[in-house]
Tab-separated table of C-alpha atoms in Angstrom:
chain	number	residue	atom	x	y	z
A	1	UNK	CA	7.382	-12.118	-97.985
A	2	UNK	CA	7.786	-9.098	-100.266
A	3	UNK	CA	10.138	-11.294	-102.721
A	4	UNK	CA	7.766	-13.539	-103.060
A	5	UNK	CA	5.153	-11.068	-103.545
A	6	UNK	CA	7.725	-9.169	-106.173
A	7	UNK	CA	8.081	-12.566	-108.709
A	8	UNK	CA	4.438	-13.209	-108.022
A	9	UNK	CA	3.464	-9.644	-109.896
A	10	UNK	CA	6.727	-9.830	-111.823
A	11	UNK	CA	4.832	-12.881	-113.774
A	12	UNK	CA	1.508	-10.962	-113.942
A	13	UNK	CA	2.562	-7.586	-115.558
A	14	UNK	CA	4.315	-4.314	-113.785
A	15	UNK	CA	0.202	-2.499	-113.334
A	16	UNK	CA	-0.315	-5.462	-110.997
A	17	UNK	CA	2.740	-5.402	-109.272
A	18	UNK	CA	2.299	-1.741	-108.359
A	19	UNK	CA	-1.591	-2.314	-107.114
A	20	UNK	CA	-0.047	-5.012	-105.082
A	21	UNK	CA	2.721	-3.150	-103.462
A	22	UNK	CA	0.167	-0.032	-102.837
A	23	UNK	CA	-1.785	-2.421	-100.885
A	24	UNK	CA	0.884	-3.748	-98.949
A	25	UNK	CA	2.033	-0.739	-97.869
A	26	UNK	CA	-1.421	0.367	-96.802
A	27	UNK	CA	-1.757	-2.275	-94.924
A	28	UNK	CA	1.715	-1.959	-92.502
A	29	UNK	CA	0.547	1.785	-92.902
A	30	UNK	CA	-2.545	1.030	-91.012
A	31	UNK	CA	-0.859	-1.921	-88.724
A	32	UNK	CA	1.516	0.223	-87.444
A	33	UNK	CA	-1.128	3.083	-86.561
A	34	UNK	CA	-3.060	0.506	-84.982
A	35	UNK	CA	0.192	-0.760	-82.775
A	36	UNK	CA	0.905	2.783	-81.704
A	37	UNK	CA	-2.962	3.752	-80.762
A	38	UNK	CA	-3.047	-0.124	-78.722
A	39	UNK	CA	0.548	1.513	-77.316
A	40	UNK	CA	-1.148	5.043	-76.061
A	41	UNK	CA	-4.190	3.121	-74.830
A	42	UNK	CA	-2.055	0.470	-72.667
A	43	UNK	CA	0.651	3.671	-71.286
A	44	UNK	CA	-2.537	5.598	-70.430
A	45	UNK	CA	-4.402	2.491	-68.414
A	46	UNK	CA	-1.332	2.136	-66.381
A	47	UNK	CA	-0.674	6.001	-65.777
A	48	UNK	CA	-4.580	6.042	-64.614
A	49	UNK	CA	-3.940	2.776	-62.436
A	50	UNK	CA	-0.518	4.431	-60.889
A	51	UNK	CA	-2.502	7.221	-60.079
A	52	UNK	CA	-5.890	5.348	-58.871
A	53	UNK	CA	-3.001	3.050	-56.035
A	54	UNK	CA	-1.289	6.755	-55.607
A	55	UNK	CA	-4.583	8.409	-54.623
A	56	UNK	CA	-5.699	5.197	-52.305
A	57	UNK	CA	-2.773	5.685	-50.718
A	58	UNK	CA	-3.020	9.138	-50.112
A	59	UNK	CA	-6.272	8.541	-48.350
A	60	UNK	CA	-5.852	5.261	-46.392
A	61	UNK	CA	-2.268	4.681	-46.214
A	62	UNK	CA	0.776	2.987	-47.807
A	63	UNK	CA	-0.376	-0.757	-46.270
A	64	UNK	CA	-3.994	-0.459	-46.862
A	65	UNK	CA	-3.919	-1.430	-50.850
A	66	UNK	CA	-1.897	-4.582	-49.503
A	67	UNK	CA	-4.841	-5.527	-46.481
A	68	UNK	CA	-7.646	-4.363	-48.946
A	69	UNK	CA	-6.122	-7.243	-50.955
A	70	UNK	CA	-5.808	-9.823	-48.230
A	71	UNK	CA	-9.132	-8.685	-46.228
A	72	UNK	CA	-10.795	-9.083	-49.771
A	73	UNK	CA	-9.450	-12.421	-50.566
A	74	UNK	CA	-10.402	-13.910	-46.400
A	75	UNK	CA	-14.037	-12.796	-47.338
A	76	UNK	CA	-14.701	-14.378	-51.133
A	77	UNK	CA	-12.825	-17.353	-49.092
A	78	UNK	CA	-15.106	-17.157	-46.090
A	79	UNK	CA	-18.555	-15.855	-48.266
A	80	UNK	CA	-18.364	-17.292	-51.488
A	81	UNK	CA	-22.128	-17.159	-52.036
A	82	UNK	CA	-22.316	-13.391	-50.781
A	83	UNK	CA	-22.633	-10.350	-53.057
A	84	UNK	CA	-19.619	-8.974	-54.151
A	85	UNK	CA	-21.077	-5.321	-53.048
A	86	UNK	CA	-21.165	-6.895	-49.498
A	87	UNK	CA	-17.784	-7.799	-49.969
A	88	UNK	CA	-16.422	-4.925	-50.337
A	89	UNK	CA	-17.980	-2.956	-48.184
A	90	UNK	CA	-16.641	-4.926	-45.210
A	91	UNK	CA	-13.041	-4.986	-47.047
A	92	UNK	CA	-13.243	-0.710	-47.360
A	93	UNK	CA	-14.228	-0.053	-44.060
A	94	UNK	CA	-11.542	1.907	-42.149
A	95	UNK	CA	-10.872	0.731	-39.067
A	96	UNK	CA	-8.076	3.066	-38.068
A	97	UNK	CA	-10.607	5.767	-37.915
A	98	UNK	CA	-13.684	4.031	-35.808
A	99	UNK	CA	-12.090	1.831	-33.507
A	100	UNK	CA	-12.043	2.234	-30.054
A	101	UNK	CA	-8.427	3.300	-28.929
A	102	UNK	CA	-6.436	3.301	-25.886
A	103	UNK	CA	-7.195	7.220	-25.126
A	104	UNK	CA	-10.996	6.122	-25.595
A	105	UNK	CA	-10.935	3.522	-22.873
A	106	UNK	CA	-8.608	5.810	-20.432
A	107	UNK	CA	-10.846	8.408	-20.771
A	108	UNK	CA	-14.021	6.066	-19.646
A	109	UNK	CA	-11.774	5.230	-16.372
A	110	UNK	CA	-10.926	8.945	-15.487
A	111	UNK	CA	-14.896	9.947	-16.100
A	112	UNK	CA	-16.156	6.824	-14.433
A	113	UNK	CA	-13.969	6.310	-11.587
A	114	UNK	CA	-14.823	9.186	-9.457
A	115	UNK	CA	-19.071	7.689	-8.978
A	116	UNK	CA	-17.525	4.785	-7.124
A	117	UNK	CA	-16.119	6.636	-4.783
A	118	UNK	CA	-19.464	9.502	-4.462
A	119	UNK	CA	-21.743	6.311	-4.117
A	120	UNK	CA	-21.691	6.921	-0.616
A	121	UNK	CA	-23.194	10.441	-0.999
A	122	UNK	CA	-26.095	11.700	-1.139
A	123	UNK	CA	-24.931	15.045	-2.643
A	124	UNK	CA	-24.660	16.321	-6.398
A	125	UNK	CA	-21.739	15.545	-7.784
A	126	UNK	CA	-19.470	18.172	-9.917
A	127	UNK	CA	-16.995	16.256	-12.401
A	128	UNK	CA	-13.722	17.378	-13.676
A	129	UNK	CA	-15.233	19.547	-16.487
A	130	UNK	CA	-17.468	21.652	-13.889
A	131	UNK	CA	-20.785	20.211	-14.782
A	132	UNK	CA	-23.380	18.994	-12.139
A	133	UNK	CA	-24.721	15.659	-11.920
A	134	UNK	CA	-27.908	15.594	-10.237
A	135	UNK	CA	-29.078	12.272	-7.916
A	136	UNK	CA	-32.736	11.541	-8.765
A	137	UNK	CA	-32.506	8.280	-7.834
A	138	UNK	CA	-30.907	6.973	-4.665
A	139	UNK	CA	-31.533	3.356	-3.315
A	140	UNK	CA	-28.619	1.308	-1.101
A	141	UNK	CA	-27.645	-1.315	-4.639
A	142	UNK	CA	-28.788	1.242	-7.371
A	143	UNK	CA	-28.323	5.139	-7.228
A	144	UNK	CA	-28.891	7.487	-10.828
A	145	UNK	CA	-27.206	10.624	-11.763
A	146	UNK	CA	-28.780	13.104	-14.733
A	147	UNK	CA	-25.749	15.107	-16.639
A	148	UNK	CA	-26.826	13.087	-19.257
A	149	UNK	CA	-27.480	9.905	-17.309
A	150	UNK	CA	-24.487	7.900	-15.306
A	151	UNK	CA	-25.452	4.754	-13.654
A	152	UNK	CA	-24.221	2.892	-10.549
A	153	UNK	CA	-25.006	-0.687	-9.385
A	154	UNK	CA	-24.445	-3.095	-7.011
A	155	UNK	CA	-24.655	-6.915	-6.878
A	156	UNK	CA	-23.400	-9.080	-3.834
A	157	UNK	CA	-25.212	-12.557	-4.925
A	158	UNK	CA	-22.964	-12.843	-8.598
A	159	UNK	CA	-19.493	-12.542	-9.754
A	160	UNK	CA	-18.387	-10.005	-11.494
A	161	UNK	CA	-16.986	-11.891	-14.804
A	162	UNK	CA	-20.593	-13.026	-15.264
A	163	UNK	CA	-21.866	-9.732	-14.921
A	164	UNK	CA	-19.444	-8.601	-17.549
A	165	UNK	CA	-20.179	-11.804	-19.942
A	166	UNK	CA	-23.623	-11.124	-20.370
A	167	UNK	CA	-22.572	-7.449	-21.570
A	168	UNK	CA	-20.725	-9.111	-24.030
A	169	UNK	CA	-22.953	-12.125	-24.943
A	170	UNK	CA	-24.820	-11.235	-28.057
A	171	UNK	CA	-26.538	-14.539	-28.367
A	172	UNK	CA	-28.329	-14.615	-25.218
A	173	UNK	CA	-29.544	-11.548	-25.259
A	174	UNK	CA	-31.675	-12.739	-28.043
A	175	UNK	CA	-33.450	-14.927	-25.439
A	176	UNK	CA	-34.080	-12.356	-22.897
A	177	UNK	CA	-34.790	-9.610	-24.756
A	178	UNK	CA	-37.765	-9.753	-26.726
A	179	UNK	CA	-37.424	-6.263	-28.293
A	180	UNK	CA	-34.876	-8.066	-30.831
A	181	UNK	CA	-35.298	-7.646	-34.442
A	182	UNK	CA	-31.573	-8.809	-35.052
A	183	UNK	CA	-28.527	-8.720	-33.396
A	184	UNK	CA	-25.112	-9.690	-34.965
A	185	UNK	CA	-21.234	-9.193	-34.887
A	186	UNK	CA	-20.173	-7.568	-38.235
A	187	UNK	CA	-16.872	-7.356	-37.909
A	188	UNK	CA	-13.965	-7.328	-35.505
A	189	UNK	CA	-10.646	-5.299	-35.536
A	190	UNK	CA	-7.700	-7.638	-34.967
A	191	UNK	CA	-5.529	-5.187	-33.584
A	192	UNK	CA	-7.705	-3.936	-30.500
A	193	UNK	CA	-10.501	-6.388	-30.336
A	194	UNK	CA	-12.684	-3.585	-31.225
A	195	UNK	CA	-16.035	-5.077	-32.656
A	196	UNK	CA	-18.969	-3.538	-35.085
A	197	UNK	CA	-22.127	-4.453	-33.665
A	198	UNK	CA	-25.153	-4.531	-35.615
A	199	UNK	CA	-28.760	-4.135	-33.440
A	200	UNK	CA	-32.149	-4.006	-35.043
A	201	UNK	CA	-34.840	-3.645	-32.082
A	202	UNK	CA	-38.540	-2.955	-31.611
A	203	UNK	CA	-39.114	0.372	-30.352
A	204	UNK	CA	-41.331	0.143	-27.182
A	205	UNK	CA	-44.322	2.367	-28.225
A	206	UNK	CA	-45.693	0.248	-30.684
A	207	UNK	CA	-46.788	2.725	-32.737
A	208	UNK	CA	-43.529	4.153	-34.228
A	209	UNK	CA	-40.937	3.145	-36.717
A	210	UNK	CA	-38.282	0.168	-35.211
A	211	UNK	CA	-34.873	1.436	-34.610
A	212	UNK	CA	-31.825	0.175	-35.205
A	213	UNK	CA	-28.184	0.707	-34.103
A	214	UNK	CA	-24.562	0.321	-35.739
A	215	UNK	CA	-21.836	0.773	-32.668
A	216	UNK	CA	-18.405	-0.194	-32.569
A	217	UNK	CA	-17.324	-1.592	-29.197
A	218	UNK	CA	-14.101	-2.991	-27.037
A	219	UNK	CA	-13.370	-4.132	-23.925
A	220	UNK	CA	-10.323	-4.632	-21.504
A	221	UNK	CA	-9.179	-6.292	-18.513
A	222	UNK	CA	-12.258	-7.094	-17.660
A	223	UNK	CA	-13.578	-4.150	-16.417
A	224	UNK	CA	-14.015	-1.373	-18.888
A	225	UNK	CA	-16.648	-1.700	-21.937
A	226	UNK	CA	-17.450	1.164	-23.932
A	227	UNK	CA	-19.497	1.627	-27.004
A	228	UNK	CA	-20.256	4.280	-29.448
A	229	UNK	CA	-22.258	4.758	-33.196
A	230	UNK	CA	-20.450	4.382	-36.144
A	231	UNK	CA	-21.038	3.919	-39.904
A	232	UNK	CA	-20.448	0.930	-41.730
A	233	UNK	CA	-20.652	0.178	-45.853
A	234	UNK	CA	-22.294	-3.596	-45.157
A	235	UNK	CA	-25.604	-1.890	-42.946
A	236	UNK	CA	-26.695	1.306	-44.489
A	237	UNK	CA	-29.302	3.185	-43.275
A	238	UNK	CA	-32.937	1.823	-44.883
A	239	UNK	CA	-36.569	3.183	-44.608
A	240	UNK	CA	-37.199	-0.218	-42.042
A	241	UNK	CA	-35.580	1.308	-39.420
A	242	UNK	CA	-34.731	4.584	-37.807
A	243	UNK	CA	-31.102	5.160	-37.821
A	244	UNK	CA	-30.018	5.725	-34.261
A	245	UNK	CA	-26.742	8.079	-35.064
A	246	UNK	CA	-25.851	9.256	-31.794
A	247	UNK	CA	-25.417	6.511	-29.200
A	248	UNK	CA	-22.582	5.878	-26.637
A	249	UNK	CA	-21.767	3.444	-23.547
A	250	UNK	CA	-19.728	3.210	-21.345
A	251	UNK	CA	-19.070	0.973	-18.388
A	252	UNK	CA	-17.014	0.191	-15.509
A	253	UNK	CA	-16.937	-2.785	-12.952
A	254	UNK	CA	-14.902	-2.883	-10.042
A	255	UNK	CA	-15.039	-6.525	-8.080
A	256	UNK	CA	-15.546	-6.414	-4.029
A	257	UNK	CA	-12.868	-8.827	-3.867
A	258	UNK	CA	-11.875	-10.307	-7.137
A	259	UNK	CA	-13.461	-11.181	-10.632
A	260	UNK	CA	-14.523	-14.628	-9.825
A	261	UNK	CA	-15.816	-13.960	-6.267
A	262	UNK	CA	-19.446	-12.486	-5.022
A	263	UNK	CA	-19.842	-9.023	-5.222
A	264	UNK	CA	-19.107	-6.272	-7.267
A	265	UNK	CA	-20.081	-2.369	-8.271
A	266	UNK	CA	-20.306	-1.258	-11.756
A	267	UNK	CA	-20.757	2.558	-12.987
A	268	UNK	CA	-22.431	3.094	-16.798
A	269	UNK	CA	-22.750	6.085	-18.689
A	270	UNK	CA	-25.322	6.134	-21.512
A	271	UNK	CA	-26.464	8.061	-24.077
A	272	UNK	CA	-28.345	7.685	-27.733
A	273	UNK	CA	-30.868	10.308	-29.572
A	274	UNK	CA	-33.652	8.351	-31.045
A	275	UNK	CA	-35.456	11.144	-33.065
A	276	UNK	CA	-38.525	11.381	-31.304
C-alpha cells in the first residue's frame, strides 16, 4: 500500500508526497491508539465479569451461577409472556436458606409428640423447655393448650390421608373458604419438596386492611406438615395487603390404626402476628 502510495506522490511532486505520508502516519497513529483503548476496555469488562461470577459465588455458592442459568432458562421456557423482572426473581431466590430441612421437621415431632400422649389429662402441661401450657379448652375430640396455642383433634368417622390431603389441597380450599383473595403455589424446592405458598385473604373484621401471607412449607410421611413466613422476590410486600411476617404451623397426625383406615388424632401448633 505505501509503494503504491510512494509512485503515486513520486509523479505529483516531493511537497505532496510528504503531506501524504504525514497523513498516513496519523492515521495508523490514531488506529493503533484506538486498538489499544478497544484492548483496555475489553481486559477491563472481563476482569469486572471475573469478579461479578467471583463475588456470586462467594455469596451463593460455586453451583448456583450454573442453576441460576438452568432455573432461568426452565422459566423463559415455561413463561415466555412473563416479565423478565418476574423471572428473575423466582430464578434468585435462595432456597438453601428458606427451605424446610430435616432438623425443622424433627424438631415439630419432638415438640408435638408429647400432647398425644397428655390428651388424656386434664392437667397443664410443662414441655421440654420448662414453659407451661395452659388447657382452656377441654372437650372428649378437641382439647386447646395456650403457650402460644397447640391444638389437638380427633376424628373417628375419616381417614387420616384425607385429613392430611385437604391440608395440602390448595385448590379446594378456594371453595370452602370464602375469606380467599388468592391462593397459589409459587414455587417448589426439588430437593425436599419444600413449597412457597402464596395466600391473599380477607381479614374477618371488615373494616381493616386484607392480609396476606408468603410461607414456605413441606411435608413427610404423611404425618408431619409444618409451615413458616418467608420472603420471596416474585410477591413483595404492597400497600393492598398487610404483610403477615411472622407466621408458623405445624402439624402432626397419628392414625388409630393406619393411614387409610377410620380414625385418627392430629396435634397443631400455630402462630402468626397480624399487626393489630
Amino acid at each position: 500500500m505505501f509503494a503504491k502510495w510512494n509512485t503515486l506522490s513520486s509523479l505529483a511532486g516531493g511537497a505532496w508526497k510528504s503531506q501524504c505520508m504525514k497523513f498516513m502516519q496519523d492515521q495508523m497513529t490514531m488506529l493503533k491508539a484506538v486498538g489499544l483503548q478497544c484492548n483496555m476496555i475489553a481486559a477491563h469488562r472481563v476482569k469486572r465479569t471475573l469478579q461479578i461470577v467471583q463475588l456470586y459465588r462467594n455469596l451463593y455458592g460455586k453451583k448456583s451461577p450454573a442453576q441460576f442459568l438452568e432455573k432461568l432458562s426452565s422459566l423463559v421456557k415455561a413463561n415466555p409472556q412473563e416479565k423478565m423482572l418476574f423471572l428473575l426473581g423466582a430464578a434468585f431466590f435462595d432456597w438453601k436458606g428458606n427451605r424446610v430441612s430435616e432438623t425443622d421437621m424433627t424438631r415439630i415431632e419432638e415438640d408435638l409428640r408429647p400432647f398425644f400422649d397428655h390428651k388424656i389429662a386434664d392437667t397443664p402441661f410443662h414441655d421440654k423447655s420448662g414453659d407451661v401450657w395452659e388447657l382452656v379448652f377441654n372437650k372428649e375430640s378437641f382439647k386447646l393448650w395456650r403457650c402460644p396455642v397447640p391444638v389437638h383433634g380427633s376424628y373417628k368417622d375419616i381417614p387420616a390421608t384425607a385429613f392430611f390431603n385437604i391440608q395440602l389441597d390448595l385448590d379446594y380450599r378456594k371453595q370452602w373458604d370464602r375469606h380467599i383473595v388468592q391462593l397459589e403455589k409459587v414455587a417448589e424446592d426439588q430437593e425436599t419438596g419444600s413449597e412457597i405458598v402464596y395466600w391473599a385473604t380477607h381479614f374477618p373484621l371488615g373494616i381493616l386492611y386484607d392480609r396476606d401471607y408468603l410461607y414456605v412449607r413441606r411435608y413427610k410421611n404423611y404425618m408431619m406438615l409444618m409451615a413458616k413466613s418467608v420472603q420471596h422476590p416474585q410477591f413483595p410486600e404492597t400497600k393492598q395487603f398487610v404483610r403477615v411476617a411472622e407466621y408458623s404451623s405445624q402439624m402432626v397426625i397419628r392414625p388409630h390404626s393406619k393411614f387409610e383406615e377410620n380414625g385418627f388424632d392430629y396435634v397443631m401448633s400455630y402462630y402468626d402476628n397480624p399487626h393489630l
